[in-house]
Short mmCIF file of C-alpha atoms and ligand atoms in Angstrom, two decimals:
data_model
loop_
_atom_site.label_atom_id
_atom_site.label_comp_id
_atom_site.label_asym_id
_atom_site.label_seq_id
_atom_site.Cartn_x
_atom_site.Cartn_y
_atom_site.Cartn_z
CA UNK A 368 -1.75 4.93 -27.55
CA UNK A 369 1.33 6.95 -25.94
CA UNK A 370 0.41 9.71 -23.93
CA UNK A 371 2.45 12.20 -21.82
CA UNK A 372 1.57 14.65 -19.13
CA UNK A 373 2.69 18.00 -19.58
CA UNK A 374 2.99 20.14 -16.63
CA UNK A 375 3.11 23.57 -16.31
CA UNK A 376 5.40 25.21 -13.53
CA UNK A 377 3.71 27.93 -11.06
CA UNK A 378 5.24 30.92 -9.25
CA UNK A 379 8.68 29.16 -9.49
CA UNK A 380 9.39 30.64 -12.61
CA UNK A 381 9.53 33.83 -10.78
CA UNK A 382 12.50 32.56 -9.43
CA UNK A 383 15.40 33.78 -11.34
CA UNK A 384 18.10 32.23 -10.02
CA UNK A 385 17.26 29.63 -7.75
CA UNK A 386 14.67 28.28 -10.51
CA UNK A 387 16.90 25.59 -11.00
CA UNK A 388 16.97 24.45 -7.51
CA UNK A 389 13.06 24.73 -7.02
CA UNK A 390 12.39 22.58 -10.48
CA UNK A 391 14.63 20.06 -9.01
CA UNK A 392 12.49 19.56 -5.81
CA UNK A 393 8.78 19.60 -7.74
CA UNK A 394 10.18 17.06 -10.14
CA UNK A 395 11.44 15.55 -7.13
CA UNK A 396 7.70 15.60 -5.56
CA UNK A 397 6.26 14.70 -8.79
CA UNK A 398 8.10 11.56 -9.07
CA UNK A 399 7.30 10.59 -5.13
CA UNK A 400 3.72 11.48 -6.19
CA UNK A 401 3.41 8.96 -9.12
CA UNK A 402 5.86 6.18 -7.58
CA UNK A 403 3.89 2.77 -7.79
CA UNK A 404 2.24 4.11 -10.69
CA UNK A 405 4.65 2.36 -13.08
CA UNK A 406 8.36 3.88 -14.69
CA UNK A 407 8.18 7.13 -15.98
CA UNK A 408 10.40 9.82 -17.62
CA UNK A 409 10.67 12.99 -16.88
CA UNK A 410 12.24 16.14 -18.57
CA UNK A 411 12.02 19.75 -18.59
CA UNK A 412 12.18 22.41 -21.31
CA UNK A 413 11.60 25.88 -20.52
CA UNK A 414 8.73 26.32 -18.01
CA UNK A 415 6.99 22.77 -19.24
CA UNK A 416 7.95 19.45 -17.01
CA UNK A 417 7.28 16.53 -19.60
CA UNK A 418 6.07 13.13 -17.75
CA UNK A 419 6.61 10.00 -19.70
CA UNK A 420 5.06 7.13 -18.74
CA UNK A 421 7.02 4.04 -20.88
CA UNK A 422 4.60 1.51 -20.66
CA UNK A 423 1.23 2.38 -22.42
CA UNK A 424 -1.05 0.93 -20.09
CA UNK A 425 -0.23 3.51 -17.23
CA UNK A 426 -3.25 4.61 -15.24
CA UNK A 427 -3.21 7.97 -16.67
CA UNK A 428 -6.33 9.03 -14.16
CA UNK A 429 -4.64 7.88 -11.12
CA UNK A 430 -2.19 10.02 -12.13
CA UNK A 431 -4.03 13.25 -12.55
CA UNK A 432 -5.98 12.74 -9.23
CA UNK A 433 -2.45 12.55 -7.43
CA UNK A 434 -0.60 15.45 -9.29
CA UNK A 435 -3.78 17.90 -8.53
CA UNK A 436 -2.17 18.26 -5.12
CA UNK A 437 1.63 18.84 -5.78
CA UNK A 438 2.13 22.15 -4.93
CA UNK A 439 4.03 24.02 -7.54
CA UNK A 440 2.00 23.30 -10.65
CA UNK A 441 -0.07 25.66 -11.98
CA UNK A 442 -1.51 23.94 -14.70
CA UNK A 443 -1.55 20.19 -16.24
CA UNK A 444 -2.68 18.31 -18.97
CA UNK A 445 -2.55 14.54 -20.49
CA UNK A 446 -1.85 14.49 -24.15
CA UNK A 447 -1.48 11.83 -26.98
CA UNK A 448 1.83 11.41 -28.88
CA UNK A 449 1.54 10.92 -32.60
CA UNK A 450 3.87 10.60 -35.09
CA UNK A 451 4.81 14.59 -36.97
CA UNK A 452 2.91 13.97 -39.77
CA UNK A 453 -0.68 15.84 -41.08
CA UNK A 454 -2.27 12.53 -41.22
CA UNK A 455 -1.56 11.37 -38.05
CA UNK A 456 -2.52 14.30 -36.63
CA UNK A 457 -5.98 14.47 -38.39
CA UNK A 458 -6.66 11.01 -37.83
CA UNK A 459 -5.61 10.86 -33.77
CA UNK A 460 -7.45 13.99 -32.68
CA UNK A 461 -11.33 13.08 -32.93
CA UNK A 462 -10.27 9.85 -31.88
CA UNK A 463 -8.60 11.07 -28.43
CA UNK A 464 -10.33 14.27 -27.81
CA UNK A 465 -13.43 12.73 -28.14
CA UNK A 466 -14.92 12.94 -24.23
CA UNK A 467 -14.21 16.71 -24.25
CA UNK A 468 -15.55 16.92 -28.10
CA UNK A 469 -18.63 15.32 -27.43
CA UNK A 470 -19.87 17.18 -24.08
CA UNK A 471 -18.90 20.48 -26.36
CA UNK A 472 -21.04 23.06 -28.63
CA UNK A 473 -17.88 25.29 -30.21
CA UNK A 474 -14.37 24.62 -29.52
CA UNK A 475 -11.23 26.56 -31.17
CA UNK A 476 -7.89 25.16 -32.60
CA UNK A 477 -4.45 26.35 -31.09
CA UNK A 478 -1.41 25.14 -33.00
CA UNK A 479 2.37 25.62 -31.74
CA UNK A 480 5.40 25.07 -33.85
CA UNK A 481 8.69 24.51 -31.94
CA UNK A 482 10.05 22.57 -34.35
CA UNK A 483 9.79 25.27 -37.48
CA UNK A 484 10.90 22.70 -40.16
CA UNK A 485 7.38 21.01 -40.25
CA UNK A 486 6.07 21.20 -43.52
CA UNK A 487 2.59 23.28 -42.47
CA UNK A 488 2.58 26.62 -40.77
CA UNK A 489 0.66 27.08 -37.37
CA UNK A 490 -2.28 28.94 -39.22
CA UNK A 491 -2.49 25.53 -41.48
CA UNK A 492 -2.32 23.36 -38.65
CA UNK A 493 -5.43 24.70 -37.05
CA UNK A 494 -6.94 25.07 -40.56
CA UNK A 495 -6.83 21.22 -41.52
CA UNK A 496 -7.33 20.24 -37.73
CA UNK A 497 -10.60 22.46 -37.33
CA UNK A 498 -11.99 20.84 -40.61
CA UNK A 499 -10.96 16.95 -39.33
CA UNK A 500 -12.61 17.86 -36.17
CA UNK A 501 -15.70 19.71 -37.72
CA UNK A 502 -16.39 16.55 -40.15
CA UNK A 503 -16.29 13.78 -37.07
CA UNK A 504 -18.13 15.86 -34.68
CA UNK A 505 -21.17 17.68 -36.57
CA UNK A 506 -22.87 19.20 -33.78
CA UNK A 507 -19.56 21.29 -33.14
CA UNK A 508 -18.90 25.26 -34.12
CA UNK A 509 -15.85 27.11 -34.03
CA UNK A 510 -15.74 29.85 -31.71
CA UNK A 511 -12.20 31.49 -31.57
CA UNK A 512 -13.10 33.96 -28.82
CA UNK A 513 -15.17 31.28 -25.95
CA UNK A 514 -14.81 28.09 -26.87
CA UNK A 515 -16.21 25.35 -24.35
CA UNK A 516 -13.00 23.48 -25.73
CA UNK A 517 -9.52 24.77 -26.98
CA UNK A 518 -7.33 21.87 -28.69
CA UNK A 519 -4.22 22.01 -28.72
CA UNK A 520 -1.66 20.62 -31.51
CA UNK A 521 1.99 20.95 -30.37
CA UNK A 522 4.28 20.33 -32.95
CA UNK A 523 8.03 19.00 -31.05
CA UNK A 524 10.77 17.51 -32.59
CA UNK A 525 10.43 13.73 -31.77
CA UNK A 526 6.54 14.21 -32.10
CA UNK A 527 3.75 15.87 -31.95
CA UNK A 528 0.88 16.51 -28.95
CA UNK A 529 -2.32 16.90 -29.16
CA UNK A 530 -4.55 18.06 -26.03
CA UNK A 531 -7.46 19.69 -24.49
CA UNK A 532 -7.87 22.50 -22.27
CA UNK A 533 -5.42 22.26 -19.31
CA UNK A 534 -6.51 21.23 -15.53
CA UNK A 535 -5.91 23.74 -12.54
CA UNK A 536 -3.34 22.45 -10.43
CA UNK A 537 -2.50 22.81 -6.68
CA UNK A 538 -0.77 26.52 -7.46
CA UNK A 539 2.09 27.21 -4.59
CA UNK A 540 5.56 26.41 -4.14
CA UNK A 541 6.68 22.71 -4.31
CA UNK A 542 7.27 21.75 -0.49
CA UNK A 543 10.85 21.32 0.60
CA UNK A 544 11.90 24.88 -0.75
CA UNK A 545 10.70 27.10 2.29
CA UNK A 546 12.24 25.05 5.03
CA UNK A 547 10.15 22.84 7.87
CA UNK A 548 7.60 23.46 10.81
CA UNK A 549 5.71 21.58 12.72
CA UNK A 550 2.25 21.90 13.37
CA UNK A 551 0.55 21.19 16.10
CA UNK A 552 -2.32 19.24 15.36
CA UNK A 553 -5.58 18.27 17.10
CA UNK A 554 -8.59 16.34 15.66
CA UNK A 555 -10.52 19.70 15.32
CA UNK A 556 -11.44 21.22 11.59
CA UNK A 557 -9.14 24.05 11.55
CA UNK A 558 -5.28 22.38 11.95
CA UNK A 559 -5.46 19.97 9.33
CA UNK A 560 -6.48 23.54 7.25
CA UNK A 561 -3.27 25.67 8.99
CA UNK A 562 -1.29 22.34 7.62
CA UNK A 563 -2.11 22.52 4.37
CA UNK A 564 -2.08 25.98 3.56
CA UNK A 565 1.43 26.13 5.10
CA UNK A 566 2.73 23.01 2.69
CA UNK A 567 1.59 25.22 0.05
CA UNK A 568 3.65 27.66 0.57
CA UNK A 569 6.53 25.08 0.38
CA UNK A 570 6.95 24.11 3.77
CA UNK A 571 7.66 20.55 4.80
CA UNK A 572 5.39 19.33 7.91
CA UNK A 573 6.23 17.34 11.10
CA UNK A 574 3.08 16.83 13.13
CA UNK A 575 2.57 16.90 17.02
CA UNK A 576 -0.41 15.56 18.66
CA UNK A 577 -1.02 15.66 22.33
CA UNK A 578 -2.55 12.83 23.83
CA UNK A 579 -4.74 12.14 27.02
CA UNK A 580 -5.43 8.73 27.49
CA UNK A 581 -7.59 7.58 29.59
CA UNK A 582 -9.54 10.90 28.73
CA UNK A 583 -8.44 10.78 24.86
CA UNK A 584 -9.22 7.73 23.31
CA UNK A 585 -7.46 5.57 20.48
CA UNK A 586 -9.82 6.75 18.18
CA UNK A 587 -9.06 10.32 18.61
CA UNK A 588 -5.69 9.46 17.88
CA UNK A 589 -6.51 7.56 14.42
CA UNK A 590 -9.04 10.60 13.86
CA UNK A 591 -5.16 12.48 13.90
CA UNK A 592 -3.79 10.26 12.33
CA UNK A 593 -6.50 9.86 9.25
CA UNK A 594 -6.35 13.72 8.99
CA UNK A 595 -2.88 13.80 7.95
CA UNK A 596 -3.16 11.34 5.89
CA UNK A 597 -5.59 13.43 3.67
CA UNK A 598 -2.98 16.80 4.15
CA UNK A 599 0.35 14.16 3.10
CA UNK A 600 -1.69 14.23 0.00
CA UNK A 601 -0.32 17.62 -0.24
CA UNK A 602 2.63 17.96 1.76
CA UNK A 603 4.05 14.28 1.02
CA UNK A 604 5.14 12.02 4.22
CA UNK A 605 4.33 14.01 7.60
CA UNK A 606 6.61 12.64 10.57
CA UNK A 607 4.03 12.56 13.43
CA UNK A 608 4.76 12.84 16.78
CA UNK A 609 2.50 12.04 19.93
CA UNK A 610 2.84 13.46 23.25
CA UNK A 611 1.54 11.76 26.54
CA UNK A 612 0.30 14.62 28.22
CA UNK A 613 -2.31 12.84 30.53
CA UNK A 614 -0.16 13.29 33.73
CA UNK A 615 0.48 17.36 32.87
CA UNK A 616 -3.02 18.09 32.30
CA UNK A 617 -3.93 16.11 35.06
CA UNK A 618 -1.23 18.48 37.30
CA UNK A 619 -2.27 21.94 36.01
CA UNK A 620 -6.11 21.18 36.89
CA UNK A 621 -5.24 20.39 40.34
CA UNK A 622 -2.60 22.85 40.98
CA UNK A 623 -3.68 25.82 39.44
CA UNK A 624 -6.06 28.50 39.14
CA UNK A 625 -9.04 26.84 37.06
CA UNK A 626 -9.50 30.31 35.19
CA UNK A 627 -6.34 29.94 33.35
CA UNK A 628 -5.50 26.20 33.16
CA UNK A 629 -6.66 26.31 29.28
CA UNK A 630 -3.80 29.00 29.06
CA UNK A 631 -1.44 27.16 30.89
CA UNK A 632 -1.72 23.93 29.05
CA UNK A 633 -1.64 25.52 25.84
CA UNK A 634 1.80 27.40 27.13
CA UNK A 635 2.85 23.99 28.18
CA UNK A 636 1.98 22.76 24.28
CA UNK A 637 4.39 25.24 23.23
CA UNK A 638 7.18 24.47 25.33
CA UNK A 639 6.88 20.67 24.66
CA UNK A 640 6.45 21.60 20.60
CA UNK A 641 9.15 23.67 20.77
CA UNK A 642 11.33 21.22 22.01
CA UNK A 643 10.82 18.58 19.79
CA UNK A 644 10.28 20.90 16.62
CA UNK A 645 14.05 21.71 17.73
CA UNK A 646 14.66 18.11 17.77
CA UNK A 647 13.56 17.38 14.37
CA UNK A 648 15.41 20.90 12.96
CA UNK A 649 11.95 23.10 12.30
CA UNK A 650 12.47 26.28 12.41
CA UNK A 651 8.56 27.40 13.36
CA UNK A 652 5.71 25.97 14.95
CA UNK A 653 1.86 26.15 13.00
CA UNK A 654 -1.16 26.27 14.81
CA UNK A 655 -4.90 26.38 13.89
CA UNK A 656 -5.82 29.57 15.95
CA UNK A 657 -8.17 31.97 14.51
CA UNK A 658 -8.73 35.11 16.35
CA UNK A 659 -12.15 35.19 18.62
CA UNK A 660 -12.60 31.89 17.64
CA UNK A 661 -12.73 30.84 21.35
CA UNK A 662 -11.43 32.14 24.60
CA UNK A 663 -7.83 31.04 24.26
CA UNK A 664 -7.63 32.45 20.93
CA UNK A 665 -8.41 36.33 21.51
CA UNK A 666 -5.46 38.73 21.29
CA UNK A 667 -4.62 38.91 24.49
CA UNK A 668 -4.61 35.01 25.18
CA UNK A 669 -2.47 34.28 22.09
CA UNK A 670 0.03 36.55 23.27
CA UNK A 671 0.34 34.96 26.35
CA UNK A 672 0.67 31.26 24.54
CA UNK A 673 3.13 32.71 22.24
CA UNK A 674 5.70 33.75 25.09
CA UNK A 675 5.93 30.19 26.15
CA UNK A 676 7.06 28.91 22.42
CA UNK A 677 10.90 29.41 21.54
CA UNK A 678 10.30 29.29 17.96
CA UNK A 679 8.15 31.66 15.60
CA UNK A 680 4.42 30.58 15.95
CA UNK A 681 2.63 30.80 12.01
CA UNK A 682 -0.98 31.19 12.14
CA UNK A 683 -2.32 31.18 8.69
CA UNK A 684 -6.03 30.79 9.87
CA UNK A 685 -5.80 34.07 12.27
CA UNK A 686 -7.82 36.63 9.95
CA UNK A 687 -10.08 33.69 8.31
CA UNK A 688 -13.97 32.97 9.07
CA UNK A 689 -15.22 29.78 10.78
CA UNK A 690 -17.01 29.41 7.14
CA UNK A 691 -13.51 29.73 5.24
CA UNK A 692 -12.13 27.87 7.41
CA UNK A 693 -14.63 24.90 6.80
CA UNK A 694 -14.70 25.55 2.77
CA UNK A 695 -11.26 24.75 2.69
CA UNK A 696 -11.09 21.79 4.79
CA UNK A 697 -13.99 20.54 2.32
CA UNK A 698 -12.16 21.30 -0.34
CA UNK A 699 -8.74 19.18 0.83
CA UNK A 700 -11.06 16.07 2.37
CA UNK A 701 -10.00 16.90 5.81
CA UNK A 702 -14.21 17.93 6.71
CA UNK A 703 -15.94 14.61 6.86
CA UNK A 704 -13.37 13.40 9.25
CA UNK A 705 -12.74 16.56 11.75
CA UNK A 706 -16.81 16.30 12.23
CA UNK A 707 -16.46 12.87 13.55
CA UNK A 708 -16.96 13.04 17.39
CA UNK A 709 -13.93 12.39 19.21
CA UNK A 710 -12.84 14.13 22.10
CA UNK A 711 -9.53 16.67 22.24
CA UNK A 712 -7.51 16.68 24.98
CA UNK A 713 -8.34 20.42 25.15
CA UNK A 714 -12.20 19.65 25.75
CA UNK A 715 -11.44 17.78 28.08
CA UNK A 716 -9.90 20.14 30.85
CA UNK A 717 -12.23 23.19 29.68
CA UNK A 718 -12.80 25.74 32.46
CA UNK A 719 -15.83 27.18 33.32
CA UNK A 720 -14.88 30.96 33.20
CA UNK A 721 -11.92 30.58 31.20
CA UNK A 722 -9.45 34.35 31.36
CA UNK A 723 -10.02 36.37 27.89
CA UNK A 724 -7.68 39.25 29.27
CA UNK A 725 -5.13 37.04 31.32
CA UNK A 726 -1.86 38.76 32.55
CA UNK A 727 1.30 37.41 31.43
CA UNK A 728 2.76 37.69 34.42
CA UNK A 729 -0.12 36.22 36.59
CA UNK A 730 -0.18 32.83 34.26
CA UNK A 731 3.68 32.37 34.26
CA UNK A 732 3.64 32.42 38.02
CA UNK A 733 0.80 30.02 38.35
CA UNK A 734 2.32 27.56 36.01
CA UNK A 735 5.05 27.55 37.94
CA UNK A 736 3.65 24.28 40.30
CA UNK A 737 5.14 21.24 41.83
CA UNK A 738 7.45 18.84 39.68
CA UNK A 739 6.32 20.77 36.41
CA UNK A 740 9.77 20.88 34.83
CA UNK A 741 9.62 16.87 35.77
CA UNK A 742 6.68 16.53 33.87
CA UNK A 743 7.55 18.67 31.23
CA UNK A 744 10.60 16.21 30.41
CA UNK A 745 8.87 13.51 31.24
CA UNK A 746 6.01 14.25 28.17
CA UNK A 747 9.28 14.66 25.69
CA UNK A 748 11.05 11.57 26.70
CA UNK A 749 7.67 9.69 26.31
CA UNK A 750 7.06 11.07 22.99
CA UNK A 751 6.87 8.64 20.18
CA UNK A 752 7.28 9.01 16.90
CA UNK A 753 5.57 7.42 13.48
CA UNK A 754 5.11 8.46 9.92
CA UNK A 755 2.16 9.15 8.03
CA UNK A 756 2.15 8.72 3.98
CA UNK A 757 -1.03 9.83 1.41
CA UNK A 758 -1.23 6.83 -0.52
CA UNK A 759 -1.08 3.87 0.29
CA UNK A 760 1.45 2.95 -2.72
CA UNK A 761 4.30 4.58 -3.33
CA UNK A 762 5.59 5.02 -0.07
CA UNK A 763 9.05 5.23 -0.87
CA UNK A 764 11.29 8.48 -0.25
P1 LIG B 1797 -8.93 22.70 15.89
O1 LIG B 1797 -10.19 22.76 15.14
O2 LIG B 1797 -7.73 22.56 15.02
O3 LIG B 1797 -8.98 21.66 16.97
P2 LIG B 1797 -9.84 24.67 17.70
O4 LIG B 1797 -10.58 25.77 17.13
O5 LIG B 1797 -10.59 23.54 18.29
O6 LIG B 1797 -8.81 24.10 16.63
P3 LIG B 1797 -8.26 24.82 20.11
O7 LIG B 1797 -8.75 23.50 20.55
O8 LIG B 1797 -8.28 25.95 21.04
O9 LIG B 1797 -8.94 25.34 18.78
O10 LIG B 1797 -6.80 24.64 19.59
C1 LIG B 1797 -6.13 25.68 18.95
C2 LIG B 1797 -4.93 25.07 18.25
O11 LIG B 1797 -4.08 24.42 19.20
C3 LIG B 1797 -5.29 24.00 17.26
O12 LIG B 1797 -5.63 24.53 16.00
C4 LIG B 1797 -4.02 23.18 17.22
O13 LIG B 1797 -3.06 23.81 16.41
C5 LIG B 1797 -3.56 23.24 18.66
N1 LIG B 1797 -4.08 22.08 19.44
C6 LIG B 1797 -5.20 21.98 20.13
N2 LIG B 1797 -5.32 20.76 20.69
C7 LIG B 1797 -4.22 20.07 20.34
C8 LIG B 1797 -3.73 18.73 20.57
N3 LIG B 1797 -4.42 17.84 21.31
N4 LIG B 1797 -2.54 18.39 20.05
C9 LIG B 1797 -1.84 19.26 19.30
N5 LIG B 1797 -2.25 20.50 19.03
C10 LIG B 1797 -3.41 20.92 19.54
MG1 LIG B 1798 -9.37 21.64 18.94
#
């Protein structure tokens, strides 16, 4: 049985112009989604990407389960080819429709003609089709206005197609069009959530972690490292960078005022991120702040972090509920693995009476200790870099 995937474009076609450009980088993440899958072909005809697999025995739901999180598609669906003849048609559809047939009561026929030369009309089609499918599955009743199930014959001019209803897909923009960021990632529940909804808006990821050890363990950093493997099913291969930031943290608690050391680590996060996010030619930083979420994150104390990053800082968690937050990170697999308890290099450090109103100029005087800009370089020369992929096949790029 031959089957193709037909997949329907998202806000790209909005594009006008650069349309072009953005269907060349989702069919670009389409094929780096499928790779070890087997050979496929792929074309495109007005807002419809065609996937081909050429040998039959493809693994068609391997497939689907990957290209639900390519960004870009709207809408997909798997579909059996059959020759452009009546008979074929009639004789195919109960035979591969017949999951979605059987858990149905009503269903409706849809019937599209691009190639007009076919013998039948569209309203003849559905006619004959409705009938075939009426006479294998008894239990069935047409309903044109809510069917459980619409099928779908697609007449084309090297065949025809013959599907179901079509899946949701991922929606956004396919990532590479809007340009890279890095996000700064901890083992917590709410960056592996700023990640992904910033890959869906087409950006491409690089990850920074900082590190603690002795204080942070190795399985903190796997914890990282695990949770962006679950968001590279999104955003595709995330280069991950780890920062040893034992002997800074270790510097700010004994040289400065313990109301603001939270503060002035996370300003020295930003200058370190910043730095390397240069490096690697982002042109933002992400974080997972949330306003009120904690101390460090109320107005006030953001603005102060912000003033130590030299790039734009993108919070795309800042208006959401702790509850949002959490459905989402269910929703992309990232949960189950942010719950786990391993400790952040941020809990480690906590203050007591941590500063909700700090002064901006008060914290960049007291960051301002002995051999700081040492350390500072010190953390970026010692930085070392991997690269984490969402599947374990198909790891080429
Ligand atoms: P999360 O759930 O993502 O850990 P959080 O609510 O625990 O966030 P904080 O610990 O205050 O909040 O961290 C705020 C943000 O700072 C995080 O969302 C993340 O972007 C960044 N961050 C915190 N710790 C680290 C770390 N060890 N390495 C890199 N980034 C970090
Ligand atoms: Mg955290």
């Amino acid at each position: 049985m031959k089957q193709v995937i037909l997949i329907k474009n998202g806000e790209i076609a909005l594009k006008g112009l650069n349309r072009a450009s953005f269907e060349a980088v989702l069919i670009k993440n389409i094929k780096h989604a499928l790779c070890g899958l087997g050979e496929i072909r792929v074309q495109r005809a007005q807002s419809t990407i065609t996937v081909e697999p050429v040998a039959e025995e493809y693994d068609m739901d391997e497939a689907q389960e990957r290209l639900r999180r390519v960004f870009g598609i709207a809408a997909f669906s798997c579909a059996v080819v059959v020759p452009k003849e009546l008979d074929a048609i009639l004789q195919q559809a109960p035979v591969y429709l017949c999951p979605e047939l059987t858990a149905a009561k009503t269903f409706k026929v849809n019937a599209k003609r691009a190639d007009k030369r076919f013998a039948y009309t569209s309203p003849q089609i559905c006619a004959k089709t409705g009938e075939a499918l009426l006479q294998a599955y008894p239990h069935l009743r047409v309903d044109v206005h809510h069917p459980d199930v619409t099928v779908t014959v697609e007449i084309r001019d090297f065949g025809a197609y013959i599907h179901a209803d079509q899946l949701p897909g991922a929606g956004g923009m396919p990532v590479g069009t809007g340009g890279k960021a890095a996000v700064l990632i901890s083992g917590g529940i709410d960056s592996p959530v700023a990640a992904y909804m910033m890959a869906k808006r087409g950006i491409r990821l690089t990850a920074i972690h900082f590190a603690s050890p002795p204080y942070t363990s190795q399985r903190a950093e796997l914890k990282v490292r695990q949770l962006l493997g679950e968001v590279a099913k999104y955003a595709g291969p995330i280069r991950f960078a780890i920062v040893p930031f034992t002997e800074m943290q270790e510097q700010i608690a004994r040289q400065c005022p313990e109301d603001l050391t939270t503060l002035i680590m996370r300003r020295y996060m930003m200058k370190i991120a910043s730095r390397l996010a240069k490096q690697q030619e982002c042109e933002a930083l992400i974080t997972g702040e949330s306003i009120g979420q904690v101390a460090s994150q109320t107005m006030k104390a953001l603005a102060v972090t912000e003033d130590a990053a030299e790039l734009p800082v993108f919070r795309p968690l800042i208006g959401m509920d702790k509850q949002e937050i959490i459905q989402v990170s269910r929703k992309i697999g990232t949960f189950e693995i942010s719950i786990q308890p391993f400790e952040d290099c941020c809990t480690v450090f906590t203050p007591k009476h941590p500063r909700t109103r700090p002064k901006l100029e008060a914290v960049r005087q007291a960051e301002q200790f002995e051999n700081c800009d040492l350390l500072l370089e010190q953390a970026i020369a010692g930085t070392t870099f991997d690269k984490i992929y969402g599947q374990e096949r198909g790891t080429a790029e």
